[in-house]
Coordinates of C-alpha atoms and ligand atoms in Angstrom, one line a residue:
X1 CA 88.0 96.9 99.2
X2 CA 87.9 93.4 100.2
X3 CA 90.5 92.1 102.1
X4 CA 91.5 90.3 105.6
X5 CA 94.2 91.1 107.5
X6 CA 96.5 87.8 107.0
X7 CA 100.8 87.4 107.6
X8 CA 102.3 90.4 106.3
X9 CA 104.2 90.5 102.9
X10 CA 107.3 89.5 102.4
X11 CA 108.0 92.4 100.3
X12 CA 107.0 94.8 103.6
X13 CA 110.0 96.5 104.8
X14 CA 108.9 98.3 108.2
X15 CA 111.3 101.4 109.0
X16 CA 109.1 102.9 111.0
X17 CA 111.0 102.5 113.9
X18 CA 114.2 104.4 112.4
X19 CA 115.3 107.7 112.4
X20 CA 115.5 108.6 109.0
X21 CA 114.1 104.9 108.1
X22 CA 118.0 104.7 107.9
X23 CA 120.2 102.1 108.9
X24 CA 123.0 100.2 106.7
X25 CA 125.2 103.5 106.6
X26 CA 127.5 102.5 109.0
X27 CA 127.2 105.5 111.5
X28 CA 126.7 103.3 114.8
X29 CA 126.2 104.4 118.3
X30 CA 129.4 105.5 119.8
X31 CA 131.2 107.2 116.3
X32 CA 131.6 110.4 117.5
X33 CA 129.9 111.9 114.8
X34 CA 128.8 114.9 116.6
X35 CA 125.1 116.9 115.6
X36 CA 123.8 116.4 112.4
X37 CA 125.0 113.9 109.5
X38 CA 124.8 115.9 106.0
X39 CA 124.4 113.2 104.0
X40 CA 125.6 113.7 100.5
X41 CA 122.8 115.2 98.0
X42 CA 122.4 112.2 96.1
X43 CA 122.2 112.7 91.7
X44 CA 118.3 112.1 91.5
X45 CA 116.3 115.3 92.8
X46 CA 113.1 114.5 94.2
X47 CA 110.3 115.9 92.5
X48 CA 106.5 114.8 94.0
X49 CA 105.8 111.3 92.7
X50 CA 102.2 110.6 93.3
X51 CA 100.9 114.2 93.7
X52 CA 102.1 117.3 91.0
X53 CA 102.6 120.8 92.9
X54 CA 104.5 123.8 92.8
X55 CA 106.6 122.8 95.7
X56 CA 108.4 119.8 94.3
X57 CA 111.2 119.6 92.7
X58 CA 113.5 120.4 95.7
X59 CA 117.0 119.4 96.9
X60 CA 117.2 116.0 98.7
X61 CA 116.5 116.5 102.4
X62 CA 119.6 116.9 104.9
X63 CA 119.1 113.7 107.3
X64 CA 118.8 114.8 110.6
X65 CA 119.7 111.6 112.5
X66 CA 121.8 112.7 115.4
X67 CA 124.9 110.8 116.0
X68 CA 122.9 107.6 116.4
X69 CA 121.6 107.8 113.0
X70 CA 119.9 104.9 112.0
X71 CA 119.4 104.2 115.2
X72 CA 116.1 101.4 115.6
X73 CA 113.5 102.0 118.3
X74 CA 110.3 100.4 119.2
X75 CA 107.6 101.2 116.6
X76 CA 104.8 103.6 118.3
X77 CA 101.7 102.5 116.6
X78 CA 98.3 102.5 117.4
X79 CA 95.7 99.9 116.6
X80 CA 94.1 102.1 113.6
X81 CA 97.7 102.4 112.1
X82 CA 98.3 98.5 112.3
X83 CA 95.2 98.4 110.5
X84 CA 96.8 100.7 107.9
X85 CA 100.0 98.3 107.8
X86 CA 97.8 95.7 107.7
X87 CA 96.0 96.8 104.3
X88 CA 98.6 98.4 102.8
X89 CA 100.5 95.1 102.4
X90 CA 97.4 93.1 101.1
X91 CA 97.1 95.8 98.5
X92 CA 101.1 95.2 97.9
X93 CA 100.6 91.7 97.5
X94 CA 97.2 91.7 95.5
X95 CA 98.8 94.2 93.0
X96 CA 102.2 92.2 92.8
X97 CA 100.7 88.6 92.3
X98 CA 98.3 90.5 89.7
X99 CA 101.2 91.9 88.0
X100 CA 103.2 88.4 87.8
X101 CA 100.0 86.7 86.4
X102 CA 98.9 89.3 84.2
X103 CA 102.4 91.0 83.0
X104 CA 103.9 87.6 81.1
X105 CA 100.6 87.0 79.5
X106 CA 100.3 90.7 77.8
X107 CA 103.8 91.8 77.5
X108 CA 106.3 88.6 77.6
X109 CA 107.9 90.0 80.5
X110 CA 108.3 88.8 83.8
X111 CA 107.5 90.8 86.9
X112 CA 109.8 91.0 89.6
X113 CA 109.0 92.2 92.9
X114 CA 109.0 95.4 94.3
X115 CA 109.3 95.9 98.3
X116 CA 107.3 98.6 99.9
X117 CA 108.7 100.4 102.9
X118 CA 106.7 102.2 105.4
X119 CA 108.6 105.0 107.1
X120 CA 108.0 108.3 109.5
X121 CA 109.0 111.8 108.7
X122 CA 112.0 110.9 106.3
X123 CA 113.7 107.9 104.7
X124 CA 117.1 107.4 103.3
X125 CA 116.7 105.5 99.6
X126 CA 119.0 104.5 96.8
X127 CA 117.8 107.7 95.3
X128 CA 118.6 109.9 98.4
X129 CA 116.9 111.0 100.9
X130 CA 113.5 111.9 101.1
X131 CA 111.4 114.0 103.7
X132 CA 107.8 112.7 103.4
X133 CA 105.9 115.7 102.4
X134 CA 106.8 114.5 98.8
X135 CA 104.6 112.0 99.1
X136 CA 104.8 108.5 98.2
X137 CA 107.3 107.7 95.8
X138 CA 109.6 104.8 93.7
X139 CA 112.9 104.7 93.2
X140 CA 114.3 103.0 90.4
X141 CA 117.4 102.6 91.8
X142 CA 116.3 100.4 94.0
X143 CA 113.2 98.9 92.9
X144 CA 111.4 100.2 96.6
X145 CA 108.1 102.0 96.9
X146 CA 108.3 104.3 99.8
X147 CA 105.3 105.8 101.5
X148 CA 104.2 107.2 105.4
X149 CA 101.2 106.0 106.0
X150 CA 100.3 109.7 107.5
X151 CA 99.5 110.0 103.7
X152 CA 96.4 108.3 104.0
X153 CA 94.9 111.0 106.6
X154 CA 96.4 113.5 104.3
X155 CA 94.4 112.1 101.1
X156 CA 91.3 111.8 103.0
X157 CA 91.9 115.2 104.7
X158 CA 93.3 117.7 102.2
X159 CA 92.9 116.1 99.2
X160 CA 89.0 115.2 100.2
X161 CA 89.6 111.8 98.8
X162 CA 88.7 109.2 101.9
X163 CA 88.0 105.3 101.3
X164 CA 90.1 102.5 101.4
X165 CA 90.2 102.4 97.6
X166 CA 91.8 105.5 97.5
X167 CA 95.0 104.2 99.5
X168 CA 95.1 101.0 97.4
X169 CA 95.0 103.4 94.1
X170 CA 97.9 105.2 95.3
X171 CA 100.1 101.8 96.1
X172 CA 99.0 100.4 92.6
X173 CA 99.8 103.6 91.1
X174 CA 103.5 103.8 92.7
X175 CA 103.6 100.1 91.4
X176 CA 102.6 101.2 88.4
X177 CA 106.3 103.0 87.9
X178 CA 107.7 99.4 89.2
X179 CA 106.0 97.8 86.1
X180 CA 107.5 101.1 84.0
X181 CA 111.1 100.6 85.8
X182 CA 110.9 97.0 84.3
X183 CA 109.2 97.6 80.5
X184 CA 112.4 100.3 80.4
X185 CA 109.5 102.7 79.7
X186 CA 111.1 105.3 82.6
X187 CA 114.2 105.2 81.2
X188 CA 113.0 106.1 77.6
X189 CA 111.4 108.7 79.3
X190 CA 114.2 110.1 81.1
X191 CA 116.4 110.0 77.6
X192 CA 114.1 112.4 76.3
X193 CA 113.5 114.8 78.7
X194 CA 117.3 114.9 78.5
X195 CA 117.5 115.8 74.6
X196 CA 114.2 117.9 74.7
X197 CA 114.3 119.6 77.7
X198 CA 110.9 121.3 76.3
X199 CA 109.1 118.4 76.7
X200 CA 110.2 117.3 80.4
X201 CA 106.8 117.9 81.9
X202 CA 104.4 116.5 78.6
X203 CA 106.4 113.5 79.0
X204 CA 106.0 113.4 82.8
X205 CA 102.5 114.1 82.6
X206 CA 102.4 110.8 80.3
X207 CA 104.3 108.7 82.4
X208 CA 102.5 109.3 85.6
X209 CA 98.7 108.9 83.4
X210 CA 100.4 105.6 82.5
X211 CA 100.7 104.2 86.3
X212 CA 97.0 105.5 87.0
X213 CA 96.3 103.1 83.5
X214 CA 97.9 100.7 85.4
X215 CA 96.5 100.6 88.8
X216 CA 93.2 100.1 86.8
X217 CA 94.4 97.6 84.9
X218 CA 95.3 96.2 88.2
X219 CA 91.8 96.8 89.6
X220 CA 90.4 94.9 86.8
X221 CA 92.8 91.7 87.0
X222 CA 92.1 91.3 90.9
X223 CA 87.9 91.5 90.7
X224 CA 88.2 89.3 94.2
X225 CA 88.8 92.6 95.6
X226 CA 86.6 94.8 94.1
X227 CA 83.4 96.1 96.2
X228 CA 80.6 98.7 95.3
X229 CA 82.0 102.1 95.7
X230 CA 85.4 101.1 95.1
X231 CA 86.1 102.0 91.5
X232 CA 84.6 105.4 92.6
X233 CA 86.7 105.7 95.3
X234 CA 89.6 106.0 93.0
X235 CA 88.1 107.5 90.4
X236 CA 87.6 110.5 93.4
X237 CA 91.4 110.3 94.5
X238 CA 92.3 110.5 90.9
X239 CA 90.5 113.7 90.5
X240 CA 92.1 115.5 93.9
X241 CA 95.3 114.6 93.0
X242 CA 95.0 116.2 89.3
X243 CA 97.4 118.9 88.6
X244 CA 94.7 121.6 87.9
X245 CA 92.8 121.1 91.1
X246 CA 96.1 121.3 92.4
X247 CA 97.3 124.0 91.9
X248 CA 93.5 126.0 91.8
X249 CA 93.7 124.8 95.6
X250 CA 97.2 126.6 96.0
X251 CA 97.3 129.6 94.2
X252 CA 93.7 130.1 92.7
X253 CA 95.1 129.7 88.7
X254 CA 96.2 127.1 86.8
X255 CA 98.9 126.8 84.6
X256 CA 99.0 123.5 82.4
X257 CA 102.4 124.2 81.3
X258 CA 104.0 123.3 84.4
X259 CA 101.4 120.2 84.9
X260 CA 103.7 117.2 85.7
X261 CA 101.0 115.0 86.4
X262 CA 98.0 115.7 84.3
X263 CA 94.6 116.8 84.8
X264 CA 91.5 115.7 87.5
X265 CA 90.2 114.7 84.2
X266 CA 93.2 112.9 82.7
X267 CA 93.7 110.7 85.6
X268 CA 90.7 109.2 86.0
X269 CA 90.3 108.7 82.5
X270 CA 93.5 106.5 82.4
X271 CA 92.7 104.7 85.9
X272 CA 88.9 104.1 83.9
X273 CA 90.7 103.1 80.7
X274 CA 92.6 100.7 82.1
X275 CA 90.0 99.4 84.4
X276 CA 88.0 98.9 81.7
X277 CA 90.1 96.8 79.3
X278 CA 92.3 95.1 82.2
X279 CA 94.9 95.6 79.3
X280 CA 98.8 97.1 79.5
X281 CA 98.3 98.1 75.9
X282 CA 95.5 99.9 76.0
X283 CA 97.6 102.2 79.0
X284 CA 99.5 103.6 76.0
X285 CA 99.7 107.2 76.9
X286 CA 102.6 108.1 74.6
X287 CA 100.9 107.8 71.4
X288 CA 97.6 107.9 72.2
X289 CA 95.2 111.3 72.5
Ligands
ZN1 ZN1 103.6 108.7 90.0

């Protein structure tokens, strides 16, 4: 991808120098609050946002601050992780001035800024808290993209997806539920899985091809940052993160009733559709084959 390593984003929030990427709860130094702080299992149950897998789906994550919880230390970072911070907010801001450009013109909405936090190990949210082997995630509630950028090595490493195309497909895919949070799409979603419970994970599986759609549509509407290789490069991460390979990886079989995500095949075929037509509307994976 092309890109230079300018001011960081507004829209950056940097917790990685807080335990639990916490803060704003009120539990200072000096509380007495002896051990561990329970917090309280918040309503929304994390299920894996970016990556499908057997082992979602799991209670919120007891914080482990101690009894300086939220407590904000120096950042330990390297020169190779700066570089990571560094790109990861040129992606966020590529993919959000695409999205106010492009969003009015196709749907008559506005878009309204998500902010991106980069955390370690676990990170409180307005949906709970999360440990990071869920992945990167959004949370609707409130409007943030989380991810640890020890997801990259993980992509590159276990999923077998490495280039830098691969990261910025994940950001503009966890975007790509932003742009879904504000069309309402999500929360026609959610109303459905309610009343037919039978169809929770077809209906997943079509929201989460949508935000591949979109980070291609993205990808298309921001050419200044396409190089060769690139549109393979997420093409590739597409395909590791697809259900079936998924769970082939983890237990040999595959079972596409529990698919939440959708196939290798599926995936890249949305982030290719809407690469091709740089178009929201052609990212219609509800009534579409
Ligand atoms: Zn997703």
């Amino acid at each position: 991808m092309r890109w230079s390593a300018g001011g960081r984003s507004s829209n950056l929030e940097d917790r990685r120098g807080m335990s639990a990427g916490g803060g704003g709860f009120g539990f200072g130094r000096g509380m007495g609050i002896g051990g561990t702080v329970i917090l309280l299992i918040l309503s929304l149950i994390f299920g894996r946002d970016f990556i499908g897998g057997s082992d979602g789906g799991g209670a919120a994550y007891p914080d482990q601050t101690t009894a300086s919880g939220g407590e904000v230390g120096p950042v330990r970072s390297t020169p190779e992780e700066e570089r990571a911070v560094d790109f990861t907010s040129a992606v966020l801001d590529s993919v959000q001035n695409t999205w106010h450009r492009i969003l009015p013109q196709e749907t008559g909405r506005q878009y309204q800024d998500a902010k991106l936090v980069l955390y370690r190990d676990a990170v409180r949210t307005g949906c709970g808290t999360a440990p990071s082997s869920v992945g990167p995630f959004y949370c609707p509630m409130d409007q943030k993209v989380y991810i640890d950028l020890s997801f990259y090595d993980e992509l590159r490493q276990r999923f077998g997806a490495p280039g830098d195309f691969a990261q910025a497909y994940v950001i503009a895919h966890e975007l790509g539920h932003h742009v879904q949070h504000l069309l309402g799409t999500d929360e026609k979603v959610q109303q459905l899985q309610q009343s037919r419970p039978d169809l929770k994970n077809a209906a997943s599986v079509r929201l989460e091809l949508q935000a591949d759609c979109y980070a291609g549509v993205w990808a298309k509407s921001d050419q200044n940052v396409i190089e060769p290789g690139d549109i393979d490069e997420a093409l590739a991460a597409a395909s590791a993160v697809g259900d079936d390979r998924l769970q082939r990886a983890a237990r040999g079989s595959v079972n596409p009733d529990t698919f939440t995500h959708g196939t290798a095949a599926q995936r890249s075929a949305w982030f290719k559709r809407g690469f091709d037509s740089g178009d929201v509307k052609s990212c219609d994976t509800f009534s579409g084959t």
